[in-house]
Amino acid sequence: MKGVILAGGTGSRLYPLTKVTNKHLLPVGKKPMIYYPIEKLLEIGIHHILIVTGTEHMGAVVNLLGSGKDFGCAFTYKVQDEAGGIAQALSLAENFSGGSPLTVILGDNLFEDGLSSLTERFLRDQKGEGARIALKEVPDPHRFGVATLEGDRVVKIVEKPKEPESRWAVTGVYVYDAQVFDLIRTLKPSARGELEITDVNNAYIQMGRLGYEFLQGWWTDAGTFDSLAHANTLVAGGTP
């Protein structure tokens, strides 16, 4: 299995900090934000990691991370020339994957749990096929993709619903088999002109091949000033 960290986007909600650097290089606690997803992948033995980011700050990302030698891993880099959505960014990983399953993390998502259960159950229970996502119960589900559960199945995911059917947010960590790239090629842009990862996950649902589990510890994104401050509190051991 290989890892992908999606670290693109304009970071407009963190302007003017993101005028000078990629948001994933901003400090959270005593480390750059992007160190946290890297560490989660290394913890489960993933040592081939693709970093996808935009053109504006690619140089800064490479200068910080280098080849991966300092982390005991190997980094590969891909440029997302323009914001085309999470699924479009993931499509850039096709050659890198070489047919291997991928653990994908959104670079501005921080979470307490390790990923061993997510990846081990994907390989054991799903035999390395389909997709697997992590869900977290949240007080404000309208901000996220929201999963509707029936029994032990996810039956649909709705992106930022005005009237959520549940409080189960789809977090920014996913496991996919190699079929994900074929599915991305079938997508049409959403109303905001992007290829949506929610549409990818719903395609797996339609095939009956989407597994899930719940995050037990804290989880936050760090894409706004409020959530960045909250992330700093959490990594320092504060109250979720």
PDB file of C-alpha atoms in Angstrom:
ATOM      1  CA  MET A   1       0.000   0.000   0.000  1.00  0.00           C
ATOM      2  CA  LYS A   2       1.111   3.548  -0.771  1.00  0.00           C
ATOM      3  CA  GLY A   3       0.106   6.916   0.652  1.00  0.00           C
ATOM      4  CA  VAL A   4      -1.159  10.141  -0.878  1.00  0.00           C
ATOM      5  CA  ILE A   5      -1.362  13.508   0.863  1.00  0.00           C
ATOM      6  CA  LEU A   6      -3.474  16.093  -0.932  1.00  0.00           C
ATOM      7  CA  ALA A   7      -1.994  19.472  -0.066  1.00  0.00           C
ATOM      8  CA  GLY A   8      -3.337  21.749  -2.774  1.00  0.00           C
ATOM      9  CA  GLY A   9      -5.972  24.458  -2.694  1.00  0.00           C
ATOM     10  CA  THR A  10      -5.581  28.205  -2.481  1.00  0.00           C
ATOM     11  CA  GLY A  11      -6.036  28.469   1.275  1.00  0.00           C
ATOM     12  CA  SER A  12      -8.213  31.539   0.742  1.00  0.00           C
ATOM     13  CA  ARG A  13      -9.821  31.213   4.176  1.00  0.00           C
ATOM     14  CA  LEU A  14      -6.388  31.646   5.768  1.00  0.00           C
ATOM     15  CA  TYR A  15      -5.394  34.720   3.747  1.00  0.00           C
ATOM     16  CA  PRO A  16      -3.046  36.638   4.140  1.00  0.00           C
ATOM     17  CA  LEU A  17      -1.001  33.843   5.757  1.00  0.00           C
ATOM     18  CA  THR A  18      -1.358  31.830   2.568  1.00  0.00           C
ATOM     19  CA  LYS A  19      -0.097  34.712   0.474  1.00  0.00           C
ATOM     20  CA  VAL A  20       3.407  33.762   1.576  1.00  0.00           C
ATOM     21  CA  THR A  21       3.182  29.992   2.043  1.00  0.00           C
ATOM     22  CA  ASN A  22       1.057  26.912   1.462  1.00  0.00           C
ATOM     23  CA  LYS A  23      -1.450  26.442   4.292  1.00  0.00           C
ATOM     24  CA  HIS A  24      -0.134  22.929   4.895  1.00  0.00           C
ATOM     25  CA  LEU A  25       3.211  24.431   5.926  1.00  0.00           C
ATOM     26  CA  LEU A  26       1.665  26.610   8.637  1.00  0.00           C
ATOM     27  CA  PRO A  27       2.579  25.605  12.193  1.00  0.00           C
ATOM     28  CA  VAL A  28       0.297  23.424  14.280  1.00  0.00           C
ATOM     29  CA  GLY A  29       1.853  22.939  17.667  1.00  0.00           C
ATOM     30  CA  LYS A  30       5.588  22.680  17.133  1.00  0.00           C
ATOM     31  CA  LYS A  31       5.477  21.247  13.596  1.00  0.00           C
ATOM     32  CA  PRO A  32       4.283  22.201  10.129  1.00  0.00           C
ATOM     33  CA  MET A  33       0.734  20.972   9.533  1.00  0.00           C
ATOM     34  CA  ILE A  34       1.798  18.532   6.805  1.00  0.00           C
ATOM     35  CA  TYR A  35       4.018  16.606   9.232  1.00  0.00           C
ATOM     36  CA  TYR A  36       0.945  15.131  10.938  1.00  0.00           C
ATOM     37  CA  PRO A  37      -0.475  13.174   7.972  1.00  0.00           C
ATOM     38  CA  ILE A  38       3.057  12.073   7.077  1.00  0.00           C
ATOM     39  CA  GLU A  39       3.493  10.661  10.576  1.00  0.00           C
ATOM     40  CA  LYS A  40       0.131   8.854  10.410  1.00  0.00           C
ATOM     41  CA  LEU A  41       1.224   7.090   7.222  1.00  0.00           C
ATOM     42  CA  LEU A  42       4.641   6.190   8.605  1.00  0.00           C
ATOM     43  CA  GLU A  43       3.025   4.705  11.736  1.00  0.00           C
ATOM     44  CA  ILE A  44       1.308   2.050   9.604  1.00  0.00           C
ATOM     45  CA  GLY A  45       4.377   1.225   7.567  1.00  0.00           C
ATOM     46  CA  ILE A  46       3.650   3.273   4.448  1.00  0.00           C
ATOM     47  CA  HIS A  47       6.944   4.626   3.152  1.00  0.00           C
ATOM     48  CA  HIS A  48       6.125   5.611  -0.425  1.00  0.00           C
ATOM     49  CA  ILE A  49       4.158   8.845  -0.248  1.00  0.00           C
ATOM     50  CA  LEU A  50       2.921  11.171  -2.977  1.00  0.00           C
ATOM     51  CA  ILE A  51       2.442  14.853  -2.149  1.00  0.00           C
ATOM     52  CA  VAL A  52       0.028  16.700  -4.457  1.00  0.00           C
ATOM     53  CA  THR A  53       0.091  20.493  -4.231  1.00  0.00           C
ATOM     54  CA  GLY A  54      -0.382  23.605  -6.338  1.00  0.00           C
ATOM     55  CA  THR A  55       2.098  25.518  -8.437  1.00  0.00           C
ATOM     56  CA  GLU A  56       2.367  28.548  -6.154  1.00  0.00           C
ATOM     57  CA  HIS A  57       4.219  26.949  -3.266  1.00  0.00           C
ATOM     58  CA  MET A  58       5.569  23.669  -4.644  1.00  0.00           C
ATOM     59  CA  GLY A  59       9.118  24.935  -4.152  1.00  0.00           C
ATOM     60  CA  ALA A  60       8.492  25.620  -0.473  1.00  0.00           C
ATOM     61  CA  VAL A  61       6.953  22.173   0.033  1.00  0.00           C
ATOM     62  CA  VAL A  62       9.914  20.438  -1.618  1.00  0.00           C
ATOM     63  CA  ASN A  63      12.388  22.587   0.310  1.00  0.00           C
ATOM     64  CA  LEU A  64      10.763  21.544   3.573  1.00  0.00           C
ATOM     65  CA  LEU A  65      10.280  17.836   2.916  1.00  0.00           C
ATOM     66  CA  GLY A  66      13.038  16.983   0.447  1.00  0.00           C
ATOM     67  CA  SER A  67      13.370  13.420  -0.784  1.00  0.00           C
ATOM     68  CA  GLY A  68      11.926  11.920   2.383  1.00  0.00           C
ATOM     69  CA  LYS A  69      15.295  10.695   3.641  1.00  0.00           C
ATOM     70  CA  ASP A  70      14.956  12.637   6.896  1.00  0.00           C
ATOM     71  CA  PHE A  71      11.620  10.890   7.519  1.00  0.00           C
ATOM     72  CA  GLY A  72      12.788   7.415   6.538  1.00  0.00           C
ATOM     73  CA  CYS A  73      10.551   7.339   3.479  1.00  0.00           C
ATOM     74  CA  ALA A  74      10.443   8.347  -0.187  1.00  0.00           C
ATOM     75  CA  PHE A  75       8.407  11.328  -1.362  1.00  0.00           C
ATOM     76  CA  THR A  76       7.103  11.841  -4.871  1.00  0.00           C
ATOM     77  CA  TYR A  77       5.587  15.169  -5.901  1.00  0.00           C
ATOM     78  CA  LYS A  78       2.828  16.111  -8.330  1.00  0.00           C
ATOM     79  CA  VAL A  79       1.597  19.573  -9.278  1.00  0.00           C
ATOM     80  CA  GLN A  80      -2.130  20.290  -9.457  1.00  0.00           C
ATOM     81  CA  ASP A  81      -2.052  23.099 -11.995  1.00  0.00           C
ATOM     82  CA  GLU A  82      -5.416  24.538 -11.010  1.00  0.00           C
ATOM     83  CA  ALA A  83      -8.067  23.841  -8.410  1.00  0.00           C
ATOM     84  CA  GLY A  84     -10.190  21.069  -9.898  1.00  0.00           C
ATOM     85  CA  GLY A  85     -11.427  19.363  -6.764  1.00  0.00           C
ATOM     86  CA  ILE A  86     -10.205  16.611  -4.475  1.00  0.00           C
ATOM     87  CA  ALA A  87     -11.015  13.846  -6.957  1.00  0.00           C
ATOM     88  CA  GLN A  88      -9.091  15.633  -9.708  1.00  0.00           C
ATOM     89  CA  ALA A  89      -6.093  15.971  -7.395  1.00  0.00           C
ATOM     90  CA  LEU A  90      -6.314  12.269  -6.550  1.00  0.00           C
ATOM     91  CA  SER A  91      -6.389  11.371 -10.255  1.00  0.00           C
ATOM     92  CA  LEU A  92      -2.808  12.632 -10.477  1.00  0.00           C
ATOM     93  CA  ALA A  93      -1.738   9.651  -8.341  1.00  0.00           C
ATOM     94  CA  GLU A  94      -2.585   7.013 -10.953  1.00  0.00           C
ATOM     95  CA  ASN A  95       0.934   6.395 -12.255  1.00  0.00           C
ATOM     96  CA  PHE A  96       2.349   6.618  -8.740  1.00  0.00           C
ATOM     97  CA  SER A  97      -0.041   3.957  -7.445  1.00  0.00           C
ATOM     98  CA  GLY A  98       1.114   1.308  -9.901  1.00  0.00           C
ATOM     99  CA  GLY A  99      -2.065  -0.634  -9.161  1.00  0.00           C
ATOM    100  CA  SER A 100      -1.515  -0.612  -5.386  1.00  0.00           C
ATOM    101  CA  PRO A 101      -4.219   0.411  -2.917  1.00  0.00           C
ATOM    102  CA  LEU A 102      -3.844   3.949  -1.606  1.00  0.00           C
ATOM    103  CA  THR A 103      -4.378   5.538   1.779  1.00  0.00           C
ATOM    104  CA  VAL A 104      -5.348   9.128   1.028  1.00  0.00           C
ATOM    105  CA  ILE A 105      -5.292  11.970   3.564  1.00  0.00           C
ATOM    106  CA  LEU A 106      -6.379  15.564   3.092  1.00  0.00           C
ATOM    107  CA  GLY A 107      -3.400  17.546   4.301  1.00  0.00           C
ATOM    108  CA  ASP A 108      -5.386  19.989   6.446  1.00  0.00           C
ATOM    109  CA  ASN A 109      -7.130  17.223   8.405  1.00  0.00           C
ATOM    110  CA  LEU A 110      -5.690  16.297  11.792  1.00  0.00           C
ATOM    111  CA  PHE A 111      -6.905  13.396  13.883  1.00  0.00           C
ATOM    112  CA  GLU A 112      -5.947  11.575  17.054  1.00  0.00           C
ATOM    113  CA  ASP A 113      -6.562   7.984  15.972  1.00  0.00           C
ATOM    114  CA  GLY A 114      -4.021   5.874  14.160  1.00  0.00           C
ATOM    115  CA  LEU A 115      -4.910   4.399  10.783  1.00  0.00           C
ATOM    116  CA  SER A 116      -4.060   0.753  11.424  1.00  0.00           C
ATOM    117  CA  SER A 117      -7.684  -0.354  11.920  1.00  0.00           C
ATOM    118  CA  LEU A 118      -8.828   1.419   8.755  1.00  0.00           C
ATOM    119  CA  THR A 119      -6.161  -0.109   6.536  1.00  0.00           C
ATOM    120  CA  GLU A 120      -6.087  -3.556   8.168  1.00  0.00           C
ATOM    121  CA  ARG A 121      -9.849  -4.002   7.851  1.00  0.00           C
ATOM    122  CA  PHE A 122      -9.704  -2.828   4.239  1.00  0.00           C
ATOM    123  CA  LEU A 123      -7.125  -5.507   3.496  1.00  0.00           C
ATOM    124  CA  ARG A 124      -8.690  -8.234   5.667  1.00  0.00           C
ATOM    125  CA  ASP A 125     -12.465  -7.728   5.524  1.00  0.00           C
ATOM    126  CA  GLN A 126     -12.614  -6.206   2.044  1.00  0.00           C
ATOM    127  CA  LYS A 127      -9.664  -8.208   0.686  1.00  0.00           C
ATOM    128  CA  GLY A 128      -8.067  -5.003  -0.568  1.00  0.00           C
ATOM    129  CA  GLU A 129     -11.003  -4.177  -2.825  1.00  0.00           C
ATOM    130  CA  GLY A 130     -13.354  -1.213  -2.961  1.00  0.00           C
ATOM    131  CA  ALA A 131     -12.979   1.745  -0.650  1.00  0.00           C
ATOM    132  CA  ARG A 132     -13.089   2.490   3.054  1.00  0.00           C
ATOM    133  CA  ILE A 133     -13.789   5.781   4.805  1.00  0.00           C
ATOM    134  CA  ALA A 134     -13.623   7.094   8.365  1.00  0.00           C
ATOM    135  CA  LEU A 135     -16.644   8.786   9.938  1.00  0.00           C
ATOM    136  CA  LYS A 136     -16.858  11.090  12.936  1.00  0.00           C
ATOM    137  CA  GLU A 137     -19.952  12.320  14.749  1.00  0.00           C
ATOM    138  CA  VAL A 138     -19.944  16.132  14.750  1.00  0.00           C
ATOM    139  CA  PRO A 139     -22.238  18.893  16.063  1.00  0.00           C
ATOM    140  CA  ASP A 140     -22.232  20.804  12.748  1.00  0.00           C
ATOM    141  CA  PRO A 141     -22.597  18.178   9.990  1.00  0.00           C
ATOM    142  CA  HIS A 142     -23.846  20.719   7.426  1.00  0.00           C
ATOM    143  CA  ARG A 143     -20.209  21.796   6.979  1.00  0.00           C
ATOM    144  CA  PHE A 144     -19.141  18.378   5.686  1.00  0.00           C
ATOM    145  CA  GLY A 145     -20.031  15.439   3.519  1.00  0.00           C
ATOM    146  CA  VAL A 146     -22.592  13.534   5.599  1.00  0.00           C
ATOM    147  CA  ALA A 147     -23.107   9.767   5.537  1.00  0.00           C
ATOM    148  CA  THR A 148     -26.506   8.122   5.939  1.00  0.00           C
ATOM    149  CA  LEU A 149     -26.217   4.691   7.582  1.00  0.00           C
ATOM    150  CA  GLU A 150     -28.613   1.763   7.456  1.00  0.00           C
ATOM    151  CA  GLY A 151     -27.487  -1.117   9.605  1.00  0.00           C
ATOM    152  CA  ASP A 152     -23.862  -1.771   8.770  1.00  0.00           C
ATOM    153  CA  ARG A 153     -23.964   0.005   5.401  1.00  0.00           C
ATOM    154  CA  VAL A 154     -23.442   3.520   4.145  1.00  0.00           C
ATOM    155  CA  VAL A 155     -26.354   4.073   1.765  1.00  0.00           C
ATOM    156  CA  LYS A 156     -25.479   7.579   0.581  1.00  0.00           C
ATOM    157  CA  ILE A 157     -23.258  10.578   1.183  1.00  0.00           C
ATOM    158  CA  VAL A 158     -24.495  14.140   0.674  1.00  0.00           C
ATOM    159  CA  GLU A 159     -22.047  17.034   0.448  1.00  0.00           C
ATOM    160  CA  LYS A 160     -22.775  19.882   2.894  1.00  0.00           C
ATOM    161  CA  PRO A 161     -26.526  19.243   3.181  1.00  0.00           C
ATOM    162  CA  LYS A 162     -28.802  22.020   4.454  1.00  0.00           C
ATOM    163  CA  GLU A 163     -30.773  19.422   6.420  1.00  0.00           C
ATOM    164  CA  PRO A 164     -28.367  16.592   7.342  1.00  0.00           C
ATOM    165  CA  GLU A 165     -29.869  13.135   7.817  1.00  0.00           C
ATOM    166  CA  SER A 166     -27.198  12.233  10.358  1.00  0.00           C
ATOM    167  CA  ARG A 167     -24.317  13.715  12.308  1.00  0.00           C
ATOM    168  CA  TRP A 168     -21.746  11.385  10.717  1.00  0.00           C
ATOM    169  CA  ALA A 169     -19.217  13.517   8.859  1.00  0.00           C
ATOM    170  CA  VAL A 170     -16.933  11.966   6.267  1.00  0.00           C
ATOM    171  CA  THR A 171     -13.435  12.811   7.451  1.00  0.00           C
ATOM    172  CA  GLY A 172     -10.492  13.511   5.207  1.00  0.00           C
ATOM    173  CA  VAL A 173      -8.962  10.038   5.228  1.00  0.00           C
ATOM    174  CA  TYR A 174      -9.818   7.335   2.703  1.00  0.00           C
ATOM    175  CA  VAL A 175      -8.535   3.990   1.417  1.00  0.00           C
ATOM    176  CA  TYR A 176      -9.088   3.156  -2.261  1.00  0.00           C
ATOM    177  CA  ASP A 177      -8.292   0.321  -4.611  1.00  0.00           C
ATOM    178  CA  ALA A 178      -6.954   0.998  -8.106  1.00  0.00           C
ATOM    179  CA  GLN A 179     -10.463   1.195  -9.571  1.00  0.00           C
ATOM    180  CA  VAL A 180     -10.759   4.691  -8.121  1.00  0.00           C
ATOM    181  CA  PHE A 181      -9.072   6.143 -11.202  1.00  0.00           C
ATOM    182  CA  ASP A 182     -11.584   4.564 -13.578  1.00  0.00           C
ATOM    183  CA  LEU A 183     -14.387   5.994 -11.458  1.00  0.00           C
ATOM    184  CA  ILE A 184     -12.861   9.471 -11.456  1.00  0.00           C
ATOM    185  CA  ARG A 185     -12.774   9.390 -15.247  1.00  0.00           C
ATOM    186  CA  THR A 186     -16.558   8.928 -15.288  1.00  0.00           C
ATOM    187  CA  LEU A 187     -17.259  11.984 -13.126  1.00  0.00           C
ATOM    188  CA  LYS A 188     -18.749  15.223 -14.329  1.00  0.00           C
ATOM    189  CA  PRO A 189     -17.874  18.538 -12.647  1.00  0.00           C
ATOM    190  CA  SER A 190     -20.167  19.660  -9.858  1.00  0.00           C
ATOM    191  CA  ALA A 191     -21.998  22.992  -9.757  1.00  0.00           C
ATOM    192  CA  ARG A 192     -18.797  24.601  -8.522  1.00  0.00           C
ATOM    193  CA  GLY A 193     -16.851  23.163 -11.442  1.00  0.00           C
ATOM    194  CA  GLU A 194     -14.890  20.537  -9.511  1.00  0.00           C
ATOM    195  CA  LEU A 195     -14.623  16.745  -9.452  1.00  0.00           C
ATOM    196  CA  GLU A 196     -15.971  15.806  -6.049  1.00  0.00           C
ATOM    197  CA  ILE A 197     -14.630  13.052  -3.820  1.00  0.00           C
ATOM    198  CA  THR A 198     -18.202  12.585  -2.548  1.00  0.00           C
ATOM    199  CA  ASP A 199     -19.190  11.442  -6.041  1.00  0.00           C
ATOM    200  CA  VAL A 200     -16.353   8.904  -5.991  1.00  0.00           C
ATOM    201  CA  ASN A 201     -17.520   7.522  -2.653  1.00  0.00           C
ATOM    202  CA  ASN A 202     -21.129   7.358  -3.834  1.00  0.00           C
ATOM    203  CA  ALA A 203     -19.985   5.379  -6.881  1.00  0.00           C
ATOM    204  CA  TYR A 204     -18.422   2.808  -4.547  1.00  0.00           C
ATOM    205  CA  ILE A 205     -21.676   2.750  -2.552  1.00  0.00           C
ATOM    206  CA  GLN A 206     -23.630   1.964  -5.713  1.00  0.00           C
ATOM    207  CA  MET A 207     -21.327  -0.997  -6.310  1.00  0.00           C
ATOM    208  CA  GLY A 208     -21.742  -2.174  -2.719  1.00  0.00           C
ATOM    209  CA  ARG A 209     -18.013  -1.765  -2.111  1.00  0.00           C
ATOM    210  CA  LEU A 210     -17.693   1.065   0.425  1.00  0.00           C
ATOM    211  CA  GLY A 211     -16.714   0.116   3.957  1.00  0.00           C
ATOM    212  CA  TYR A 212     -16.468   2.467   6.908  1.00  0.00           C
ATOM    213  CA  GLU A 213     -15.534   2.813  10.519  1.00  0.00           C
ATOM    214  CA  PHE A 214     -15.754   5.443  13.211  1.00  0.00           C
ATOM    215  CA  LEU A 215     -12.969   7.633  14.528  1.00  0.00           C
ATOM    216  CA  GLN A 216     -12.909   7.430  18.318  1.00  0.00           C
ATOM    217  CA  GLY A 217     -10.541  10.307  19.073  1.00  0.00           C
ATOM    218  CA  TRP A 218     -10.692  13.947  18.081  1.00  0.00           C
ATOM    219  CA  TRP A 219     -10.667  15.150  14.486  1.00  0.00           C
ATOM    220  CA  THR A 220     -10.512  18.618  12.971  1.00  0.00           C
ATOM    221  CA  ASP A 221      -9.600  20.355   9.797  1.00  0.00           C
ATOM    222  CA  ALA A 222      -7.310  23.372   9.969  1.00  0.00           C
ATOM    223  CA  GLY A 223      -8.450  25.346   6.962  1.00  0.00           C
ATOM    224  CA  THR A 224      -9.846  28.417   8.734  1.00  0.00           C
ATOM    225  CA  PHE A 225      -8.440  30.663  11.439  1.00  0.00           C
ATOM    226  CA  ASP A 226     -10.834  29.211  14.015  1.00  0.00           C
ATOM    227  CA  SER A 227     -10.128  25.586  13.101  1.00  0.00           C
ATOM    228  CA  LEU A 228      -6.379  26.255  12.913  1.00  0.00           C
ATOM    229  CA  ALA A 229      -6.482  27.646  16.446  1.00  0.00           C
ATOM    230  CA  HIS A 230      -8.565  24.640  17.543  1.00  0.00           C
ATOM    231  CA  ALA A 231      -6.061  22.257  15.946  1.00  0.00           C
ATOM    232  CA  ASN A 232      -3.261  23.894  17.916  1.00  0.00           C
ATOM    233  CA  THR A 233      -5.243  23.383  21.121  1.00  0.00           C
ATOM    234  CA  LEU A 234      -5.904  19.723  20.324  1.00  0.00           C
ATOM    235  CA  VAL A 235      -2.320  18.768  19.514  1.00  0.00           C
ATOM    236  CA  ALA A 236      -1.240  20.492  22.727  1.00  0.00           C
ATOM    237  CA  GLY A 237      -3.540  18.146  24.653  1.00  0.00           C
ATOM    238  CA  GLY A 238      -6.482  20.495  25.075  1.00  0.00           C
ATOM    239  CA  THR A 239     -10.186  19.657  25.221  1.00  0.00           C
ATOM    240  CA  PRO A 240     -11.794  18.662  21.882  1.00  0.00           C
TER     241      PRO A 240
END
